[in-house]
Amino acid sequence: MQTTKEDMNNFMGNFPSSEFADGTCYIVGSMAIVGVVNTNDGLVIFDLGIKMQGSKIFQEVRKFSDKPVKYIIYSHGHFDHCFGYAPFIEEIKEKGWDMPQVIGHENLLRRFEKYRILHGYHNWLNKMQFSTRGAQMPGDIVSAKETLDPTIILHGNENYEFKLGQYTFEVYHDMGETDDGLWMFFPEKKVLFTGDLVMNPSYPNVGNPNKVQRYPKHWAFAMEKMLEKNADYIVPGHGQLIEGKDDVKDTLSIRAEAMHFVHDEVVKRMNEGKWFPEIFHEMLEIEPEKFKNHKFLKPTYGCYRFAIHATYRLYHGWYDSGNPTDLFPAKADDIAKEILKVADETKFLEQAKSLFDEGKVQLASHLLDVIIKGSALENETLLEAYKLKSLSLKKLKIEEPAFIAKNSYSTGISELKNKIRELKRKLK
Ligand SMILES: [Zn+2]
């Protein structure tokens, strides 16, 4: 099932905030979802969003209730979930209220530390990952220079339960997208706050090509634990509220099934002594139709192809082809230069054009890379290769449903645009 513009808009949180569960709860539409519960003794807030949306989030929350914030729970330490706190803290200081309790997993503190070490790297990486949204993300996308750290830290698989006003809250740890995941159940109104363990309607973000290891099997177990709660609502990490027992059940069970499937099928093939390329292409052939066509499992952000990588990488090192040539390869440019000694650029360009015309765009791109990497001459043939590569990437981008992969194509297209401009100038 394809991702629609509406899915993407919902995924980015472009929808109005609203009350639900008899007016007890509130969902704030923002890049990462903020969930609020109103109790007699104050507010419980699940996640705080991205830093630059902090004041928007604050204003939205204050439309719902003016009570003091008593608890903040971090679903995990990603930059879009726990950095919008500044206006809330300002208000607390202004009104002389007590600071809230902040609940996080112990691994979240390690994550913040990692962000501080890798500050420049993460900014560079995220600008590419979110390149089509670049205009909305000026300056430091990720900054953990300042953080609102947890006051209540959950260790290992510990659960935590607390009461506020007339209500109870259960907080659980599960790995999935991250190793610092927490989710919350609010039993009196049967609401699950999942963080990124549920992105609506996206396939789990497992195997993101730019990011560290994620956990497909643990993700399935998390979904099964949530299913036991028999909830009426899901406040997801991204996207619209999910309402009604059937949709809640459907959302969780299809994720559990999809994660078990991809994990177990990749592991089965690893046990058969297969290398990654063979596993990957076999997995593409056996992808069940019910996953492809499920309304709660669209390849909006994560996708099945990424999940195959995630599972393999969970258990395997970086040498994945089984061909010793690939173990310590020569420079790609040198390889291409040697190939071009066998047949020159024009031959490769000709073949790339006919592959492109046949719709074999991926294959065409591989051939064009030989010219682009190996050509010693800055001439019309190279210019044509750049242009055809750019067209190929545009075609791949249009056909690509997954946001992250789409943005990788965008980055490639804009780099080629610069190269084309520069070469045209030289050839004048
Ligand atoms: Zn997120």
Coordinates of C-alpha atoms and ligand atoms in Angstrom, one line a residue:
M1 CA 0.0 0.0 0.0
Q2 CA 1.4 3.4 -1.0
T3 CA 2.0 6.2 1.3
T4 CA -0.3 9.2 0.5
K5 CA 0.4 12.9 0.9
E6 CA -2.2 12.8 3.7
D7 CA -0.3 9.9 5.5
M8 CA 2.9 12.0 5.3
N9 CA 1.2 15.1 6.6
N10 CA -0.2 13.1 9.5
F11 CA 3.1 11.6 10.1
M12 CA 4.7 15.0 10.4
G13 CA 2.0 15.9 12.9
N14 CA 0.3 18.5 10.8
F15 CA -3.2 18.1 12.3
P16 CA -5.0 19.9 15.1
S17 CA -4.6 18.9 18.7
S18 CA -7.7 17.2 20.2
E19 CA -9.2 15.9 23.4
F20 CA -10.2 12.2 23.8
A21 CA -11.2 9.6 26.4
D22 CA -14.0 11.8 27.8
G23 CA -11.9 14.9 27.8
T24 CA -9.3 13.4 30.1
C25 CA -6.6 13.1 27.5
Y26 CA -5.2 15.3 24.8
I27 CA -3.0 14.7 21.8
V28 CA -0.8 17.5 20.5
G29 CA -0.2 17.4 16.7
S30 CA 3.5 18.0 16.3
M31 CA 6.4 16.4 14.6
A32 CA 6.6 13.9 17.4
I33 CA 3.4 13.4 19.3
V34 CA 2.9 14.8 22.8
G35 CA 0.3 13.1 25.0
V36 CA -1.3 14.8 28.0
V37 CA -3.5 13.4 30.8
N38 CA -5.5 15.8 33.1
T39 CA -5.8 14.6 36.7
N40 CA -7.2 16.4 39.7
D41 CA -3.7 17.0 40.9
G42 CA -2.0 18.2 37.7
L43 CA -0.8 17.0 34.3
V44 CA 1.1 14.0 33.1
I45 CA 2.9 14.6 29.9
F46 CA 4.2 11.8 27.7
D47 CA 7.0 13.2 25.5
L48 CA 7.9 16.8 24.9
G49 CA 8.6 17.0 21.2
I50 CA 11.3 18.7 19.2
K51 CA 13.2 21.7 20.6
M52 CA 12.1 24.2 17.9
Q53 CA 8.4 23.2 18.4
G54 CA 8.6 23.7 22.2
S55 CA 6.6 26.9 22.3
K56 CA 4.0 25.6 19.9
I57 CA 3.6 22.5 22.0
F58 CA 3.4 24.6 25.2
Q59 CA 0.7 26.8 23.8
E60 CA -1.3 23.7 22.6
V61 CA -1.0 22.1 26.0
R62 CA -2.2 25.3 27.7
K63 CA -5.3 25.3 25.5
F64 CA -6.2 22.0 27.2
S65 CA -5.4 22.8 30.8
D66 CA -3.6 25.4 32.9
K67 CA -2.7 22.9 35.7
P68 CA 0.9 22.4 36.7
V69 CA 2.9 19.6 35.0
K70 CA 3.6 17.0 37.6
Y71 CA 5.1 14.2 35.6
I72 CA 7.0 14.0 32.3
I73 CA 7.7 10.6 30.7
Y74 CA 10.3 10.2 27.9
S75 CA 9.4 7.4 25.5
H76 CA 13.1 7.4 24.4
G77 CA 15.9 10.0 24.0
H78 CA 15.6 10.8 20.3
F79 CA 15.8 14.5 19.5
D80 CA 12.2 14.8 18.5
H81 CA 10.8 13.5 21.8
C82 CA 12.4 15.2 24.7
F83 CA 13.8 18.6 23.9
G84 CA 10.7 20.9 23.8
Y85 CA 10.8 21.4 27.6
A86 CA 12.1 25.0 27.8
P87 CA 8.7 26.9 27.9
F88 CA 7.4 24.5 30.5
I89 CA 10.4 25.1 32.8
E90 CA 10.1 28.9 32.3
E91 CA 6.5 28.7 33.4
I92 CA 7.3 26.7 36.5
K93 CA 10.0 29.2 37.5
E94 CA 7.6 32.1 36.9
K95 CA 4.8 30.6 38.9
G96 CA 7.0 29.2 41.6
W97 CA 5.7 25.7 41.1
D98 CA 7.7 22.5 42.0
M99 CA 9.7 20.9 39.3
P100 CA 8.0 17.9 37.8
Q101 CA 9.2 14.3 38.1
V102 CA 10.8 13.2 34.8
I103 CA 10.8 9.5 34.1
G104 CA 13.4 8.0 31.7
H105 CA 15.2 4.7 31.2
E106 CA 18.9 4.5 32.2
N107 CA 20.0 4.1 28.6
L108 CA 18.5 7.5 27.8
L109 CA 21.3 9.1 29.8
R110 CA 23.9 7.2 27.8
R111 CA 22.1 8.4 24.6
F112 CA 22.3 12.0 25.7
E113 CA 26.0 11.5 26.4
K114 CA 26.5 10.0 22.9
Y115 CA 24.7 13.0 21.3
R116 CA 27.2 15.3 23.1
I117 CA 30.1 13.3 21.7
L118 CA 28.6 13.1 18.2
H119 CA 27.1 16.6 17.9
G120 CA 28.4 17.6 14.5
Y121 CA 27.9 14.2 13.0
H122 CA 24.3 13.9 14.0
N123 CA 23.5 17.4 12.6
W124 CA 25.1 16.4 9.3
L125 CA 23.3 13.0 9.2
N126 CA 19.9 14.3 10.1
K127 CA 20.0 17.1 7.6
M128 CA 20.3 14.4 5.0
Q129 CA 17.7 12.1 6.5
F130 CA 15.2 14.9 6.7
S131 CA 16.5 16.7 3.5
T132 CA 13.0 17.3 2.0
R133 CA 12.0 18.9 5.2
G134 CA 15.2 20.8 5.4
A135 CA 13.6 24.3 5.3
Q136 CA 11.8 23.5 8.5
M137 CA 14.9 22.5 10.3
P138 CA 17.4 25.3 10.4
G139 CA 20.5 25.3 12.7
D140 CA 21.2 22.5 15.1
I141 CA 18.6 19.8 14.5
V142 CA 20.0 17.7 17.3
S143 CA 21.5 19.3 20.3
A144 CA 21.9 17.6 23.7
K145 CA 24.1 20.4 25.0
E146 CA 21.2 21.2 27.3
T147 CA 18.8 18.5 28.5
L148 CA 16.1 18.1 31.1
D149 CA 17.4 14.9 32.7
P150 CA 15.2 12.2 34.3
T151 CA 14.7 12.3 38.1
I152 CA 13.2 8.8 38.1
I153 CA 15.4 6.4 36.3
L154 CA 14.3 2.9 35.3
H155 CA 17.0 0.3 35.3
G156 CA 17.0 -2.8 33.0
N157 CA 13.5 -4.2 32.6
E158 CA 12.1 -2.5 35.7
N159 CA 8.5 -1.2 35.5
Y160 CA 7.2 1.8 37.4
E161 CA 3.8 2.7 38.6
F162 CA 2.6 6.0 40.0
K163 CA -0.6 7.6 41.0
L164 CA -1.6 11.2 40.4
G165 CA -4.9 12.6 41.5
Q166 CA -7.6 9.9 40.8
Y167 CA -5.5 8.0 38.2
T168 CA -2.9 5.3 37.9
F169 CA 0.0 5.1 35.4
E170 CA 2.0 2.1 34.5
V171 CA 5.4 2.6 32.8
Y172 CA 7.2 -0.2 31.0
H173 CA 10.6 -0.6 29.3
D174 CA 10.9 -2.4 25.9
M175 CA 13.5 -2.2 23.2
G176 CA 12.4 -1.7 19.6
E177 CA 13.4 1.4 17.8
T178 CA 15.9 2.1 20.6
D179 CA 17.4 0.5 23.7
D180 CA 15.9 3.2 26.0
G181 CA 12.3 2.7 25.1
L182 CA 9.5 3.4 27.7
W183 CA 5.8 3.1 27.1
M184 CA 2.9 4.0 29.4
F185 CA -0.5 2.5 30.1
F186 CA -3.3 4.6 31.6
P187 CA -5.7 1.8 32.8
E188 CA -8.7 3.9 33.9
K189 CA -9.2 5.2 30.4
K190 CA -7.4 2.3 28.6
V191 CA -4.9 4.5 26.8
L192 CA -1.5 3.4 25.5
F193 CA 1.2 5.9 25.0
T194 CA 3.7 4.1 22.9
G195 CA 6.4 6.5 21.7
D196 CA 8.0 5.3 18.4
L197 CA 7.1 1.7 19.1
V198 CA 4.0 2.7 17.1
M199 CA 4.3 5.2 14.3
N200 CA 0.9 5.6 12.6
P201 CA 0.6 4.3 9.9
S202 CA 4.3 3.4 9.3
Y203 CA 6.0 0.1 9.3
P204 CA 8.4 0.0 12.3
N205 CA 11.5 2.1 12.0
V206 CA 13.8 -0.8 12.3
G207 CA 16.9 -0.9 10.1
N208 CA 17.0 2.8 9.3
P209 CA 19.9 2.9 6.9
N210 CA 21.5 5.9 8.7
K211 CA 21.2 4.8 12.2
V212 CA 22.4 2.4 14.8
Q213 CA 21.1 -1.1 15.5
R214 CA 17.5 -1.6 16.2
Y215 CA 15.6 -4.6 17.6
P216 CA 12.9 -6.4 15.5
K217 CA 12.3 -9.4 17.8
H218 CA 12.1 -7.2 20.9
W219 CA 9.7 -5.0 19.0
A220 CA 7.4 -7.9 18.4
F221 CA 7.5 -8.7 22.2
A222 CA 6.6 -5.1 23.0
M223 CA 3.6 -5.2 20.8
E224 CA 2.4 -8.4 22.5
K225 CA 2.8 -6.9 25.9
M226 CA 0.7 -3.9 24.8
L227 CA -1.9 -6.2 23.3
E228 CA -2.5 -7.7 26.8
K229 CA -3.7 -4.3 28.0
N230 CA -6.8 -4.5 25.7
A231 CA -6.6 -0.7 25.2
D232 CA -9.1 1.6 23.5
Y233 CA -6.6 4.2 22.3
I234 CA -3.0 4.5 21.1
V235 CA -1.2 7.8 21.3
P236 CA 1.6 6.9 18.8
G237 CA 5.1 8.5 18.6
H238 CA 4.1 10.0 15.2
G239 CA 0.8 10.3 13.4
Q240 CA -2.8 10.4 14.4
L241 CA -4.5 8.9 17.4
I242 CA -5.7 5.3 17.0
E243 CA -9.1 4.8 18.4
G244 CA -11.3 1.8 19.1
K245 CA -10.4 -1.7 20.3
D246 CA -10.3 -3.2 16.8
D247 CA -7.9 -0.6 15.3
V248 CA -5.7 -0.8 18.4
K249 CA -5.5 -4.5 18.2
D250 CA -5.0 -4.5 14.5
T251 CA -2.2 -1.9 14.8
L252 CA -0.3 -3.9 17.4
S253 CA -0.8 -7.4 16.1
I254 CA 0.2 -6.6 12.5
R255 CA 3.4 -5.1 13.9
A256 CA 4.1 -8.1 16.1
E257 CA 3.5 -10.4 13.1
A258 CA 5.6 -8.4 10.7
M259 CA 8.5 -8.2 13.2
H260 CA 8.4 -11.9 14.0
F261 CA 8.2 -12.7 10.3
V262 CA 11.2 -10.6 9.1
H263 CA 13.3 -11.7 12.1
D264 CA 12.6 -15.4 11.8
E265 CA 12.9 -15.7 8.1
V266 CA 16.3 -13.9 8.0
V267 CA 17.6 -16.0 10.9
K268 CA 16.4 -19.2 9.1
R269 CA 18.5 -18.2 6.1
M270 CA 21.5 -17.3 8.1
N271 CA 21.3 -20.7 9.7
E272 CA 21.3 -22.2 6.2
G273 CA 24.7 -20.5 5.6
K274 CA 23.5 -17.8 3.2
W275 CA 25.1 -14.4 2.7
F276 CA 23.3 -11.1 2.8
P277 CA 22.6 -10.4 -0.9
E278 CA 21.0 -13.8 -1.3
I279 CA 19.0 -13.4 1.8
F280 CA 17.9 -9.9 0.8
H281 CA 16.6 -10.9 -2.6
E282 CA 14.9 -14.0 -1.3
M283 CA 13.2 -12.0 1.4
L284 CA 11.8 -9.6 -1.2
E285 CA 10.2 -12.5 -3.0
I286 CA 8.4 -13.9 0.0
E287 CA 7.1 -10.6 1.5
P288 CA 3.5 -11.5 2.5
E289 CA 0.7 -9.6 0.7
K290 CA -1.1 -8.9 4.0
F291 CA 1.9 -6.8 5.1
K292 CA 2.2 -5.0 1.8
N293 CA -1.5 -4.0 1.8
H294 CA -2.1 -3.3 5.4
K295 CA -3.4 0.2 6.3
F296 CA -1.5 0.3 9.6
L297 CA 1.8 -0.9 8.1
K298 CA 2.6 1.5 5.3
P299 CA 6.2 2.0 4.3
T300 CA 5.9 5.7 5.3
Y301 CA 9.1 5.9 7.4
G302 CA 10.4 2.4 8.1
C303 CA 9.9 -0.4 5.6
Y304 CA 10.3 -4.2 5.1
R305 CA 13.5 -3.8 3.2
F306 CA 15.2 -1.9 6.0
A307 CA 14.0 -4.5 8.5
I308 CA 15.8 -7.3 6.6
H309 CA 19.1 -5.3 7.0
A310 CA 18.3 -4.7 10.7
T311 CA 17.9 -8.4 11.5
Y312 CA 21.0 -9.5 9.6
R313 CA 23.1 -6.7 11.2
L314 CA 21.8 -7.7 14.7
Y315 CA 23.7 -11.0 14.4
H316 CA 26.4 -10.4 11.8
G317 CA 29.5 -8.3 11.1
W318 CA 30.2 -5.9 8.3
Y319 CA 31.6 -8.5 5.8
D320 CA 28.3 -9.5 4.2
S321 CA 28.8 -10.7 0.6
G322 CA 30.9 -13.8 1.1
N323 CA 33.2 -12.7 -1.7
P324 CA 36.7 -12.1 -0.4
T325 CA 37.2 -9.4 -3.1
D326 CA 34.9 -7.3 -1.0
L327 CA 36.8 -7.8 2.2
F328 CA 39.4 -5.0 1.6
P329 CA 38.3 -3.6 -1.8
A330 CA 40.5 -1.3 -3.9
K331 CA 39.3 2.3 -4.3
A332 CA 36.0 2.5 -6.3
D333 CA 37.5 5.1 -8.6
D334 CA 40.5 2.9 -9.4
I335 CA 38.2 -0.1 -10.1
A336 CA 36.1 2.0 -12.5
K337 CA 39.2 3.4 -14.3
E338 CA 40.3 -0.2 -15.0
I339 CA 36.9 -1.2 -16.2
L340 CA 36.9 1.8 -18.6
K341 CA 40.1 0.5 -20.1
V342 CA 38.2 -2.6 -21.3
A343 CA 35.4 -0.6 -22.9
D344 CA 35.2 3.1 -23.0
E345 CA 32.6 5.6 -21.5
T346 CA 30.4 5.8 -24.6
K347 CA 29.7 2.0 -24.5
F348 CA 28.7 2.3 -20.9
L349 CA 26.5 5.3 -21.6
E350 CA 24.8 3.6 -24.5
Q351 CA 24.0 0.5 -22.4
A352 CA 22.9 2.7 -19.4
K353 CA 20.5 4.5 -21.8
S354 CA 18.9 1.4 -23.1
L355 CA 18.5 0.0 -19.5
F356 CA 16.9 3.2 -18.5
D357 CA 14.5 3.0 -21.4
E358 CA 13.6 -0.5 -20.4
G359 CA 12.8 0.8 -16.9
K360 CA 15.8 -1.0 -15.4
V361 CA 16.8 2.2 -13.6
Q362 CA 18.8 0.7 -10.7
L363 CA 20.9 -1.3 -13.2
A364 CA 21.4 1.8 -15.3
S365 CA 22.7 3.7 -12.2
H366 CA 25.3 1.0 -11.6
L367 CA 26.6 1.4 -15.1
L368 CA 26.6 5.2 -14.9
D369 CA 28.7 5.0 -11.7
V370 CA 31.5 3.4 -13.8
I371 CA 31.6 6.5 -16.0
I372 CA 31.2 8.9 -13.1
K373 CA 33.8 7.3 -10.9
G374 CA 36.3 6.2 -13.6
S375 CA 36.2 8.8 -16.3
A376 CA 39.5 10.7 -16.6
L377 CA 38.0 13.3 -18.9
E378 CA 35.6 16.1 -18.1
N379 CA 33.6 15.9 -21.4
E380 CA 30.1 15.7 -22.9
T381 CA 29.9 12.0 -22.1
L382 CA 30.5 12.6 -18.4
L383 CA 27.9 15.4 -18.5
E384 CA 25.4 13.1 -20.1
A385 CA 26.2 10.4 -17.4
Y386 CA 25.6 13.0 -14.7
K387 CA 22.3 14.0 -16.3
L388 CA 21.1 10.4 -16.8
K389 CA 22.1 9.5 -13.2
S390 CA 20.1 12.5 -12.0
L391 CA 17.1 11.3 -14.0
S392 CA 17.5 7.8 -12.7
L393 CA 17.6 9.0 -9.1
K394 CA 14.5 11.2 -9.7
K395 CA 12.7 8.1 -11.0
L396 CA 13.8 6.0 -8.1
K397 CA 12.7 8.7 -5.7
I398 CA 9.2 9.0 -7.2
E399 CA 8.7 5.2 -6.9
E400 CA 10.2 5.0 -3.4
P401 CA 7.6 5.0 -0.6
A402 CA 10.0 5.2 2.3
F403 CA 10.7 8.7 3.5
I404 CA 14.3 8.0 4.6
A405 CA 15.2 6.4 1.3
K406 CA 13.5 9.1 -0.6
N407 CA 15.6 11.7 1.1
S408 CA 18.8 9.8 0.3
Y409 CA 17.8 10.1 -3.3
S410 CA 17.1 13.8 -2.8
T411 CA 20.6 14.3 -1.4
G412 CA 22.1 12.5 -4.4
I413 CA 20.1 14.6 -6.8
S414 CA 21.2 17.9 -5.3
E415 CA 24.8 16.8 -5.3
L416 CA 24.5 15.9 -9.0
K417 CA 22.9 19.3 -9.7
N418 CA 26.0 21.0 -8.4
K419 CA 28.3 18.7 -10.4
I420 CA 26.2 19.3 -13.6
R421 CA 26.4 23.1 -13.1
E422 CA 30.1 23.0 -12.5
L423 CA 30.9 20.8 -15.5
K424 CA 28.6 22.9 -17.8
R425 CA 30.6 25.9 -16.8
K426 CA 33.9 24.2 -17.6
L427 CA 32.7 22.9 -21.0
K428 CA 31.5 26.3 -22.2
Ligands
ZN1 ZN 10.3 9.8 16.8

